[in-house]
């Protein structure tokens, strides 16, 4: 791995010879994720063969041992023996040691014997998972792999988790995923020593759990009108009674089977039943749950603000929720029940006679206190059934329920506040733990939900905030990744967003903070990629992508281009050309200085071979670069680009409209005049634009070009139009206006704003560059 620093963990870079059965083996490199607490590497190797025996002391250990013996069956063709008696050498033995903490384990390997010691099935499972990662990656193959030396290094590992809660949330409401995919996800959590799968089972767009007492929740609430061809926030409102065809739900029997499966992998499934908001699917099924009995359809896309929420004044609301949770708790033996509690717009509560009566009766001064009453009342019911309540950090507003655990997503502030009050906390800040964010350059990525969270940023996550006292830090149970699925329509896309970021998160939650090292981790991560390939996981390769930053000196008309990558000391190579050429790539060592139009191609290299997708961009020096530009109406203060010369600096924007290269107009047309300083022959004008209909950004409906010699009298020379069309994607487009070459000094460009979208909302017009040729 020439593009990575080859500083390998502990003594793993030392190559040692080991002679076993007259065959010399090279010491394997230890590449485990998450990194164990303590490792001592010794000389020699243990060689698995068809006579290797697994020795166990209980039936549950047999099931755990089978996780590895089944892989040997597929990859090596061996039926390895699992029994309660040892028959000599070449043995893997599982030994009970009550002194080891619940999820901890010890792994001792010498040339004849492997011992995995633990006090619980969780520890034995994680010991087996570590042994699995010590084996060649081809152990994951479903096909026979002949001529593989199935060896592991002699070593001693003492391992235990840093945090007790290590989770992943899957949103199965916005897009529905089958049980088989959930089981695969559980397998992958166990492989990475993570122990919680949080299922977001209820939201506006779908109710996913069978409740026998309320069949309409799945007859109606589990199905929505199929508008999957449109942007999530560009879908029309559905009407009450409209037949839904997209969706699905899990039966109670399916979920009970899933829970039993997860228990074998030391994964606790925590159900989330949202309240009081994000429940349009329930209200569409039972309108009487809302303040005004309003009849609504199950939304097909985004809902904001979220005003259709449960009525907090009706006792029937609480009867409904208690009945629902009674059935939920019978399915899930988890310690926690998650009730959501986020993003409730309470305007209906402020008008509702039932809610007003409740507030008067309970002495509540505000609708925020009414939400606190709501959550506290549900907590009493949950606690009475031997469970504990978790809610998003909004449950702090108006006063937190006495024994509630807070899941802090709006940064870490809510978690800090909860810990100060003596409440347990699970940190899941959007900045580091929202896996629905982009993980690479937005132009190269599938549509995601805002933000930029590459794997290297996830690796910097720490659930304990530096300002916390020792007592407050003790309330931090751990952390969790969240994959909201508004844009995640398929299992393959879900995998892409989870991996490899989950590798990084697993290490931040399991391993000692003092051992964290990005160079070391990124080396192990690339080894893990081969394992993920065998497992058929569609992981993202965005960490390979070359990215660039550019600065322009308007006075000298010079552009300075910097290339970078997530890997430390990456071997990035590039070439410059006007067109495709056979010239050689050269190693990037410092920013590239350009004074004329050039095409830059660059790639990460490994062993002198390009890795990942090629970076390819044009830095184009056109007649307008650095020329004075004025606007009839100034661009919006929230999107100012690079300022005065932002549209004539040769720097282009990306699909990330927050990247600092875009200037924007809200409702207004863009009308710009560029002074070329002297008369020039001109034949084409290009306007670079962006469309992302979700946040209200639309292509112009027309671009018109005018020319003038004196800046007073203008003549129209060309126009292109584009009628509005629904577009679910984020898309870049150049509007080209070509005309017969003619002289001019001043160029006026008008880009017409759509002004109003289908729903009557205001529209944005975004422009990154005006090129004049």
XYZ file of C-alpha atoms in Angstrom:
773
model
C 0.000 0.000 0.000
C 2.411 2.661 -1.230
C -0.130 5.436 -0.881
C -0.531 4.738 2.823
C 1.944 5.116 5.605
C 3.087 1.578 6.260
C 3.212 2.066 9.988
C 1.429 -1.085 11.027
C 0.032 -1.817 14.397
C 2.408 -2.913 17.181
C 4.873 -5.471 15.803
C 2.770 -6.566 12.857
C 5.179 -5.192 10.289
C 7.909 -7.519 11.481
C 8.156 -10.473 9.138
C 8.917 -13.684 10.980
C 9.316 -17.192 9.698
C 7.508 -20.104 11.300
C 8.086 -23.740 10.505
C 5.022 -25.962 10.993
C 4.890 -29.502 9.678
C 8.033 -28.868 7.610
C 6.433 -25.897 5.870
C 7.649 -22.346 6.415
C 5.001 -19.640 6.776
C 5.346 -15.879 6.805
C 3.895 -14.217 9.882
C 0.479 -12.764 8.929
C -0.122 -9.033 9.399
C -2.677 -8.255 12.118
C -5.417 -6.030 10.690
C -8.428 -6.074 13.022
C -11.331 -3.590 13.201
C -12.192 -2.486 15.819
C -8.695 -2.458 17.262
C -8.365 -4.666 20.380
C -7.643 -3.176 23.763
C -4.265 -4.880 24.127
C -2.283 -7.147 21.778
C 1.004 -8.945 22.178
C 2.298 -10.603 19.003
C 4.533 -13.647 19.435
C 6.647 -15.658 17.040
C 4.987 -18.411 15.074
C 1.620 -19.287 13.566
C -1.293 -21.628 14.172
C -2.305 -23.611 11.087
C -5.932 -24.656 10.605
C -6.458 -27.949 8.762
C -9.183 -30.496 8.192
C -8.452 -32.042 11.618
C -8.766 -28.824 13.628
C -11.196 -29.314 16.498
C -13.397 -26.809 18.332
C -13.892 -27.685 22.005
C -16.900 -26.199 23.782
C -18.643 -26.533 27.118
C -22.255 -25.563 26.262
C -24.762 -25.717 23.425
C -24.714 -21.918 23.072
C -20.952 -22.072 22.529
C -21.549 -24.632 19.795
C -23.728 -22.152 17.929
C -21.018 -19.505 18.254
C -18.275 -21.889 17.071
C -20.431 -22.748 14.059
C -20.059 -19.152 12.856
C -16.451 -20.004 11.984
C -16.719 -23.708 11.163
C -19.416 -22.941 8.591
C -17.035 -20.521 6.875
C -14.371 -23.234 6.706
C -17.010 -25.494 5.155
C -17.590 -22.989 2.347
C -14.044 -21.731 1.777
C -11.918 -24.811 2.591
C -14.381 -27.663 2.189
C -13.779 -28.956 5.725
C -16.320 -30.331 8.192
C -14.545 -29.335 11.387
C -15.431 -31.170 14.547
C -17.160 -29.351 17.414
C -17.369 -31.307 20.671
C -16.979 -31.064 24.435
C -13.802 -33.146 24.552
C -10.330 -32.395 23.238
C -8.462 -34.997 21.181
C -5.003 -33.475 21.305
C -3.271 -30.755 19.308
C -4.650 -28.276 16.789
C -7.534 -27.280 19.009
C -9.646 -24.140 19.384
C -11.034 -24.174 22.922
C -13.712 -21.950 24.467
C -13.146 -21.555 28.215
C -15.385 -19.885 30.779
C -13.625 -17.294 32.955
C -15.991 -15.465 35.299
C -13.376 -12.783 36.023
C -13.721 -11.304 32.532
C -16.318 -8.569 32.114
C -19.512 -9.318 30.191
C -18.499 -8.440 26.609
C -14.755 -8.869 27.084
C -12.635 -11.833 26.012
C -9.083 -13.122 25.954
C -7.565 -14.791 22.912
C -4.365 -16.815 23.256
C -2.820 -18.434 20.192
C 0.249 -20.670 20.049
C 1.274 -23.059 17.310
C -0.800 -25.951 18.718
C -3.646 -24.395 20.606
C -6.107 -21.488 20.563
C -7.922 -20.468 23.736
C -10.858 -18.053 23.801
C -11.796 -17.149 27.363
C -14.907 -15.187 28.334
C -17.615 -14.996 30.949
C -20.531 -14.637 28.514
C -21.700 -15.656 25.078
C -21.053 -12.065 23.962
C -17.374 -12.432 24.841
C -17.079 -15.786 23.059
C -18.815 -14.327 20.004
C -16.404 -11.389 19.844
C -13.428 -13.695 20.368
C -14.567 -15.769 17.390
C -15.099 -12.602 15.326
C -11.530 -11.507 16.108
C -10.190 -14.925 15.146
C -12.158 -14.657 11.915
C -10.428 -11.352 11.073
C -7.010 -12.873 11.801
C -7.629 -15.449 9.077
C -7.076 -14.665 5.378
C -9.880 -12.548 3.924
C -10.918 -15.426 1.669
C -12.410 -17.158 4.717
C -15.471 -15.050 3.840
C -15.854 -16.735 0.440
C -18.935 -18.794 -0.346
C -16.858 -20.736 -2.879
C -14.020 -23.186 -2.335
C -10.618 -21.483 -2.170
C -7.900 -24.082 -2.841
C -4.245 -23.525 -2.038
C -4.927 -21.106 0.823
C -2.809 -21.418 3.955
C -5.366 -20.974 6.718
C -3.002 -19.542 9.317
C -3.202 -17.022 12.148
C -0.319 -15.457 14.096
C 0.643 -16.559 17.578
C -0.454 -13.768 19.900
C -2.303 -12.789 23.045
C -5.251 -10.383 22.938
C -7.070 -8.942 25.943
C -10.100 -7.044 24.748
C -13.161 -5.248 26.078
C -15.440 -2.432 24.926
C -14.960 1.200 25.854
C -18.717 1.912 25.733
C -21.650 -0.347 26.557
C -23.943 1.061 23.813
C -22.673 0.707 20.224
C -25.500 1.174 17.797
C -26.846 1.662 14.293
C -30.283 3.069 13.488
C -32.059 1.991 10.315
C -35.032 4.033 9.151
C -37.373 1.446 7.621
C -40.306 3.850 7.481
C -39.282 6.225 4.697
C -38.193 3.228 2.612
C -39.016 -0.333 3.578
C -36.359 -3.054 3.836
C -37.012 -6.780 4.066
C -36.260 -8.955 7.103
C -33.413 -10.749 5.303
C -31.565 -7.443 4.919
C -32.046 -6.691 8.596
C -30.501 -10.071 9.428
C -27.525 -9.322 7.198
C -27.127 -6.003 8.978
C -27.158 -7.793 12.345
C -24.389 -10.118 11.106
C -22.292 -7.110 10.144
C -22.888 -5.378 13.457
C -21.669 -8.496 15.263
C -18.587 -8.693 13.045
C -17.677 -5.174 14.191
C -18.580 -5.841 17.853
C -21.564 -3.490 17.776
C -24.526 -4.472 19.884
C -27.619 -2.369 19.111
C -29.895 -2.203 16.082
C -32.345 0.673 16.528
C -35.314 0.258 14.186
C -37.203 3.424 13.254
C -40.519 1.646 12.695
C -42.899 4.601 12.562
C -42.850 7.885 10.714
C -45.143 10.058 8.623
C -44.475 8.051 5.471
C -45.088 4.541 6.796
C -46.153 2.435 9.804
C -44.078 -0.760 9.659
C -45.106 -2.922 12.643
C -48.225 -5.061 12.888
C -50.456 -4.066 15.823
C -53.231 -6.620 16.102
C -55.575 -4.325 18.055
C -55.333 -1.638 15.356
C -55.213 -3.339 11.928
C -55.661 -0.106 9.972
C -52.147 0.946 11.009
C -50.794 -1.537 8.473
C -53.821 -1.789 6.153
C -53.636 1.978 5.559
C -50.597 3.404 7.317
C -48.051 1.013 5.803
C -48.814 2.097 2.222
C -48.391 5.347 0.347
C -49.004 6.601 -3.180
C -45.950 5.727 -5.262
C -44.136 8.940 -6.203
C -40.647 7.476 -6.145
C -39.844 9.132 -9.494
C -39.974 12.575 -7.872
C -37.689 14.379 -5.436
C -38.546 13.567 -1.808
C -39.545 17.166 -1.112
C -41.206 17.661 -4.494
C -44.070 15.170 -4.115
C -47.696 16.227 -4.028
C -49.799 15.806 -0.918
C -51.854 12.623 -0.905
C -55.541 12.646 -0.051
C -57.324 10.634 2.597
C -58.451 7.346 1.127
C -56.055 7.367 -1.835
C -54.843 3.838 -2.509
C -51.181 3.371 -1.615
C -49.021 0.886 -3.500
C -45.542 1.533 -2.066
C -44.682 0.187 1.371
C -44.898 -2.908 3.518
C -44.783 -3.989 7.145
C -43.370 -6.640 9.439
C -45.638 -9.155 11.101
C -45.204 -9.745 14.797
C -43.990 -13.256 14.041
C -41.306 -11.899 11.688
C -40.099 -9.467 14.309
C -40.042 -12.117 17.040
C -37.882 -14.260 14.760
C -35.625 -11.266 14.074
C -35.234 -10.584 17.795
C -34.313 -14.229 18.436
C -31.762 -14.088 15.615
C -30.256 -10.871 16.959
C -29.885 -12.382 20.437
C -27.549 -15.029 19.027
C -25.329 -12.176 17.764
C -25.434 -10.143 21.007
C -27.469 -7.463 19.238
C -30.316 -5.803 21.105
C -33.085 -4.481 18.854
C -34.605 -1.258 20.156
C -37.945 -0.329 18.569
C -38.814 3.308 17.964
C -42.518 4.185 18.024
C -42.628 7.911 17.279
C -44.749 10.321 19.328
C -46.212 12.889 19.384
C -45.037 13.902 15.871
C -43.896 12.030 12.742
C -47.170 10.078 12.911
C -49.167 11.063 9.815
C -49.320 7.365 8.914
C -51.185 6.677 12.173
C -53.490 9.672 11.779
C -54.293 8.634 8.196
C -55.348 5.292 9.681
C -57.222 6.676 12.703
C -58.062 10.406 12.253
C -59.559 10.643 15.754
C -55.994 10.556 17.136
C -55.456 14.119 15.885
C -56.687 17.298 17.535
C -59.397 18.038 14.964
C -60.078 14.527 13.626
C -58.536 15.748 10.387
C -58.472 13.248 7.548
C -55.165 13.024 5.756
C -53.359 10.635 3.474
C -50.093 8.864 4.171
C -47.491 11.336 2.844
C -45.394 10.136 -0.083
C -42.524 12.485 0.682
C -41.310 15.278 2.882
C -43.581 16.906 5.464
C -42.664 20.258 6.989
C -43.682 21.675 9.343
C -45.050 18.578 11.074
C -48.410 19.777 12.384
C -50.500 16.576 12.129
C -49.516 15.138 15.496
C -51.237 13.159 18.232
C -53.679 15.152 20.347
C -52.257 15.514 23.842
C -55.643 16.452 25.284
C -57.597 13.295 24.464
C -57.364 10.361 26.844
C -58.077 8.109 23.880
C -54.668 9.086 22.472
C -52.902 7.660 25.500
C -55.114 4.567 25.524
C -54.143 3.975 21.892
C -50.430 4.431 22.576
C -50.467 2.232 25.671
C -52.202 -0.523 23.697
C -49.672 -0.165 20.894
C -46.701 -0.267 23.264
C -48.139 -3.272 25.095
C -47.927 -5.259 21.861
C -44.515 -3.764 21.005
C -43.063 -4.701 24.403
C -44.320 -8.262 24.013
C -42.208 -8.554 20.836
C -39.039 -6.749 21.906
C -37.320 -7.774 25.172
C -35.051 -4.723 24.914
C -34.260 -2.657 27.979
C -35.337 0.482 26.118
C -38.333 1.720 24.158
C -37.602 4.712 21.924
C -40.477 7.200 21.629
C -38.921 9.752 19.268
C -40.226 13.062 20.594
C -38.586 15.205 17.917
C -39.698 17.965 15.560
C -43.259 18.372 16.843
C -44.861 21.593 15.590
C -47.479 22.308 18.234
C -49.656 24.907 16.487
C -52.694 22.596 16.624
C -52.191 22.026 20.345
C -52.325 25.786 20.901
C -55.771 25.894 19.205
C -57.210 22.578 20.386
C -59.917 22.705 23.087
C -58.887 19.259 24.364
C -55.259 20.359 24.734
C -56.286 23.609 26.444
C -58.350 21.648 28.944
C -55.398 19.376 29.611
C -53.080 22.327 30.159
C -55.527 23.952 32.593
C -56.088 20.723 34.488
C -52.357 20.002 34.805
C -51.252 23.587 35.440
C -49.123 23.723 32.280
C -47.998 27.121 31.037
C -46.965 26.302 27.453
C -47.279 23.717 24.693
C -43.639 22.806 25.417
C -44.685 21.832 28.918
C -47.592 19.919 27.380
C -45.103 17.863 25.341
C -43.141 17.244 28.535
C -46.386 16.049 30.183
C -46.993 13.779 27.179
C -43.549 12.161 27.362
C -43.578 11.874 31.167
C -46.972 10.166 31.052
C -45.721 7.666 28.511
C -42.580 7.116 30.570
C -44.649 6.150 33.593
C -46.390 3.516 31.515
C -43.121 2.258 30.030
C -41.429 2.119 33.439
C -44.413 0.281 34.914
C -43.753 -2.421 32.337
C -40.106 -2.798 33.317
C -38.671 -0.741 30.457
C -36.844 2.567 30.126
C -37.649 5.399 27.730
C -35.287 6.888 25.155
C -36.120 10.049 23.221
C -34.368 12.459 20.874
C -32.948 15.522 22.614
C -36.160 17.542 22.109
C -37.581 15.704 25.141
C -35.470 18.073 27.248
C -37.763 20.945 26.270
C -40.329 21.777 28.917
C -38.708 19.424 31.424
C -37.332 15.931 30.881
C -39.036 12.767 32.110
C -37.458 11.548 35.383
C -35.663 8.415 34.194
C -35.435 9.093 30.456
C -32.313 8.492 28.414
C -31.515 11.210 25.867
C -30.300 10.508 22.346
C -28.464 13.702 21.381
C -28.664 14.396 17.633
C -28.637 18.184 17.328
C -24.945 18.261 18.112
C -23.796 17.271 21.603
C -25.416 20.122 23.535
C -28.517 18.132 24.472
C -26.368 15.248 25.651
C -24.230 17.520 27.805
C -27.329 19.125 29.313
C -28.905 15.733 30.039
C -25.714 14.401 31.654
C -25.501 17.519 33.825
C -29.023 16.680 35.060
C -27.979 13.111 35.843
C -29.584 11.418 32.829
C -27.983 8.740 30.699
C -26.981 9.833 27.217
C -26.373 8.251 23.831
C -24.439 10.570 21.526
C -25.426 10.595 17.864
C -24.658 14.105 16.573
C -25.541 14.849 12.975
C -22.045 16.212 12.387
C -20.401 12.785 12.778
C -23.070 10.097 13.004
C -25.624 10.847 10.287
C -24.826 8.354 7.560
C -27.440 9.839 5.215
C -24.915 12.633 4.578
C -22.529 12.636 1.639
C -19.232 10.833 2.185
C -17.361 12.031 -0.891
C -17.433 14.834 -3.484
C -21.122 15.457 -4.105
C -20.708 15.427 -7.890
C -19.521 11.808 -7.674
C -22.015 10.509 -5.107
C -25.580 9.211 -5.256
C -28.204 11.604 -3.942
C -27.906 12.023 -0.183
C -29.437 14.218 2.498
C -27.204 17.263 2.946
C -23.986 17.473 4.905
C -20.538 16.018 4.296
C -19.415 13.251 6.630
C -16.467 11.288 5.194
C -15.105 8.230 6.965
C -12.160 10.239 8.321
C -14.578 12.606 10.070
C -16.523 9.701 11.595
C -13.206 8.434 12.963
C -12.790 11.663 14.966
C -16.093 11.115 16.800
C -15.965 10.747 20.559
C -19.130 10.390 22.664
C -17.519 11.991 25.706
C -17.287 15.772 25.425
C -14.102 17.306 26.804
C -16.004 19.776 28.997
C -17.796 16.983 30.881
C -16.881 16.215 34.446
C -15.953 12.678 35.397
C -19.434 12.081 36.858
C -21.133 13.480 33.740
C -18.978 11.312 31.468
C -20.198 8.234 33.344
C -23.697 8.968 32.023
C -22.522 8.619 28.399
C -23.573 5.092 27.450
C -22.029 5.256 23.982
C -22.909 6.327 20.476
C -24.919 5.462 17.402
C -24.934 5.951 13.649
C -28.239 6.965 12.051
C -29.210 6.157 8.475
C -32.345 8.112 7.649
C -33.761 6.722 4.427
C -35.525 9.553 2.602
C -33.021 9.131 -0.242
C -32.172 5.457 0.421
C -34.454 3.390 -1.803
C -32.528 0.108 -2.053
C -30.559 -2.275 0.142
C -27.522 -1.744 -2.070
C -27.675 2.017 -1.504
C -28.138 1.420 2.229
C -24.949 -0.667 2.328
C -23.132 2.038 0.376
C -24.025 4.659 2.971
C -23.206 2.436 5.966
C -19.835 1.098 4.814
C -17.033 1.887 5.394
C -18.201 4.562 7.838
C -19.467 1.898 10.246
C -15.918 0.518 10.429
C -14.737 3.859 11.769
C -17.619 4.236 14.198
C -17.131 0.729 15.581
C -13.566 1.582 16.531
C -14.496 4.885 18.179
C -17.015 3.057 20.377
C -15.027 -0.099 21.167
C -11.337 0.738 21.274
C -9.407 2.867 23.788
C -9.235 6.476 22.649
C -5.494 6.524 23.343
C -4.866 3.971 20.571
C -6.719 5.880 17.868
C -4.575 6.646 14.827
C -5.956 7.503 11.386
C -2.935 6.214 9.438
C -3.097 2.903 11.230
C -6.869 2.638 10.864
C -6.896 3.530 7.160
C -4.372 0.751 6.516
C -6.591 -1.756 8.308
C -9.672 -0.353 6.572
C -8.267 -1.127 3.147
C -7.565 -4.703 4.198
C -11.160 -4.895 5.401
C -12.340 -3.790 1.944
C -11.212 -7.166 0.572
C -13.262 -8.894 3.276
C -16.282 -6.758 2.398
C -15.836 -7.729 -1.245
C -16.113 -11.413 -0.330
C -19.192 -10.653 1.768
C -20.853 -8.967 -1.200
C -21.249 -5.635 0.600
C -21.653 -2.627 -1.678
C -19.325 -0.367 0.301
C -18.427 3.144 -0.806
C -14.985 3.747 -2.306
C -15.318 7.509 -1.826
C -12.240 7.562 0.402
C -10.152 6.840 -2.705
C -11.462 9.871 -4.570
C -9.186 12.812 -5.242
C -10.698 16.181 -4.355
C -9.537 19.665 -5.173
C -9.543 23.190 -3.815
C -8.840 26.197 -5.978
C -7.936 29.814 -5.375
C -7.823 32.541 -7.995
C -5.738 35.718 -8.112
C -7.903 38.102 -10.114
C -5.062 40.579 -10.666
C -2.618 38.076 -12.129
C -5.425 35.866 -13.516
C -3.719 32.854 -12.014
C -5.428 29.793 -10.467
C -3.821 27.682 -7.756
C -5.249 24.136 -7.599
C -4.672 21.873 -4.560
C -5.325 18.131 -4.662
C -6.087 16.056 -1.610
C -7.472 12.754 -0.422
C -8.684 11.183 2.839
C -5.563 9.043 3.188
C -2.502 10.479 4.907
C 0.563 10.674 2.637
C -1.549 9.559 -0.299
C 0.258 8.903 -3.585
C -1.724 11.317 -5.797
C -0.575 11.741 -9.375
C -1.866 14.086 -12.050
C -1.422 15.265 -15.592
C -2.359 18.472 -17.406
C -3.598 18.619 -20.955
C -5.906 20.500 -23.274
C -7.372 17.245 -24.598
C -6.924 13.536 -23.940
C -3.248 12.713 -24.173
C -0.839 9.908 -23.444
C 1.438 11.993 -21.257
C 2.598 10.464 -17.987
C 1.100 11.155 -14.589
C 3.435 12.993 -12.227
C 3.430 12.881 -8.439
C 1.522 15.703 -6.768
C 3.693 17.499 -4.214
C 2.438 21.090 -4.151
C -0.431 23.216 -5.516
C -0.631 23.421 -9.305
C -0.297 26.911 -10.784
C -2.336 27.577 -13.949
C -2.417 30.621 -16.235
C -4.250 29.097 -19.175
C -7.072 26.633 -19.817
C -6.071 23.139 -18.753
C -7.698 19.815 -18.119
C -6.556 18.235 -14.826
C -6.759 14.492 -14.425
C -5.659 12.933 -11.162
C -5.918 9.673 -9.260
C -4.810 7.907 -6.148
C -2.103 5.382 -7.050
C -1.239 2.074 -5.422
C 1.705 0.031 -6.670
C 1.955 2.397 -9.660
C -1.652 1.655 -10.629
C -4.587 4.131 -10.462
C -7.092 3.315 -7.718
C -10.711 4.419 -7.728
C -12.444 6.823 -10.067
C -10.297 9.321 -11.956
C -10.619 12.974 -10.949
C -11.234 14.974 -14.118
C -11.957 18.691 -14.368
C -11.331 21.652 -16.630
C -10.028 24.970 -15.367
C -11.132 27.226 -18.191
C -9.702 30.678 -18.797
C -12.291 32.555 -20.871
C -12.686 36.152 -21.993
C -14.618 37.196 -18.871
C -12.125 35.971 -16.239
C -11.359 38.787 -13.830
C -13.505 41.307 -15.728
C -15.793 43.768 -13.918
C -19.341 42.456 -13.409
C -22.421 44.310 -12.159
C -25.894 43.082 -11.311
C -29.304 44.686 -11.662
C -30.345 42.909 -8.437
C -27.599 41.742 -6.087
C -27.237 38.075 -5.269
C -28.732 36.833 -2.006
C -26.734 37.468 1.165
C -26.830 33.743 2.056
C -25.145 32.652 -1.188
C -22.439 35.114 -2.157
C -19.906 32.745 -3.720
C -16.431 34.261 -3.827
C -17.897 37.746 -3.865
C -17.306 40.469 -6.462
C -15.686 38.251 -9.108
C -17.448 35.028 -8.091
C -19.026 34.396 -11.513
C -15.931 35.319 -13.527
C -13.122 33.540 -11.692
C -12.993 30.196 -13.605
C -13.935 28.262 -10.419
C -16.937 25.959 -10.699
C -19.456 24.858 -8.121
C -20.464 21.326 -7.228
C -23.804 19.738 -6.421
C -23.147 20.841 -2.848
C -24.760 24.278 -3.031
C -23.058 25.203 0.248
C -19.572 24.754 -1.239
C -18.966 28.514 -1.466
C -18.836 28.743 -5.279
C -22.503 29.612 -5.901
C -24.287 32.931 -6.098
C -28.063 32.779 -5.861
C -31.223 34.790 -6.415
C -34.494 34.144 -4.594
C -37.488 34.694 -6.916
C -35.559 37.436 -8.797
C -34.002 36.983 -12.239
C -30.247 37.193 -12.539
C -29.286 40.112 -14.768
C -25.538 40.700 -15.081
C -23.389 42.974 -17.239
C -19.745 42.071 -17.853
C -17.308 44.720 -19.098
C -14.592 43.090 -21.243
C -12.462 46.306 -20.940
C -12.107 46.544 -24.716
C -13.845 45.324 -27.820
C -13.634 41.539 -28.329
C -15.004 39.117 -30.844
C -17.550 36.905 -29.051
C -19.546 33.905 -30.285
C -20.810 32.053 -27.191
C -21.928 32.640 -23.615
C -22.309 29.801 -21.093
C -24.120 30.053 -17.773
C -23.413 27.324 -15.204
C -26.440 26.417 -13.079
C -27.705 23.912 -10.537
C -31.061 22.252 -9.936
C -32.057 20.571 -6.671
C -35.808 20.823 -6.392
C -35.967 19.517 -2.817
C -34.563 22.704 -1.250
C -36.235 24.805 -3.974
C -33.375 25.301 -6.455
C -34.488 25.300 -10.105
C -32.867 25.705 -13.498
C -33.624 29.012 -15.220
C -36.528 28.924 -17.645
C -34.548 31.027 -20.123
C -31.098 32.531 -20.669
C -30.873 35.590 -22.937
C -27.672 37.298 -24.141
C -27.314 40.898 -25.273
C -24.208 42.658 -26.653
C -23.194 46.309 -26.648
C -20.254 48.462 -27.683
C -21.068 51.442 -25.457
C -22.850 49.883 -22.476
C -26.037 51.772 -23.283
C -27.504 50.322 -26.440
C -27.882 46.505 -26.329
C -28.928 44.066 -29.025
C -30.271 40.568 -28.321
C -28.083 37.940 -30.015
C -29.349 34.665 -28.607
C -31.732 32.907 -26.269
C -32.221 29.370 -24.943
C -35.277 28.220 -23.029
C -36.081 25.257 -20.851
C -39.578 24.493 -19.634
C -39.991 23.380 -16.029
C -39.751 19.628 -15.547
C -39.948 17.555 -12.361
C -36.492 16.370 -11.449
C -35.805 14.086 -8.437
C -32.029 14.453 -8.846
C -29.477 17.076 -7.994
C -28.076 18.134 -11.380
C -25.566 20.549 -12.901
C -26.300 22.069 -16.306
C -24.644 24.605 -18.597
C -26.946 26.816 -20.626
C -25.094 27.632 -23.873
C -26.143 30.549 -26.039
C -24.285 30.470 -29.362
C -24.440 33.088 -32.126
C -22.456 34.432 -35.067
C -19.126 35.853 -33.968
C -19.294 39.619 -33.561
C -17.451 42.393 -31.706
C -18.597 43.868 -28.416
C -17.260 45.291 -25.172
C -20.263 44.718 -22.888
C -22.188 41.469 -22.461
C -25.529 41.415 -20.676
C -26.850 38.059 -19.490
C -30.369 37.490 -18.178
C -31.263 34.183 -16.523
C -34.980 33.999 -15.796
C -36.048 32.516 -12.466
C -38.984 30.081 -12.354
C -40.239 32.328 -9.497
C -42.862 29.916 -8.176
C -42.874 26.127 -7.968
C -45.797 23.725 -8.297
C -46.769 24.196 -4.674
C -46.668 27.980 -4.865
C -43.341 28.239 -3.047
C -40.516 30.652 -3.846
C -37.707 29.377 -6.044
C -33.934 29.822 -6.048
C -31.731 30.400 -9.086
C -28.099 29.318 -8.566
C -25.197 30.331 -10.851
C -21.505 29.446 -10.452
C -19.840 30.938 -13.567
C -20.511 32.953 -16.702
C -18.126 31.957 -19.487
C -17.657 34.150 -22.526
C -15.948 32.771 -25.617
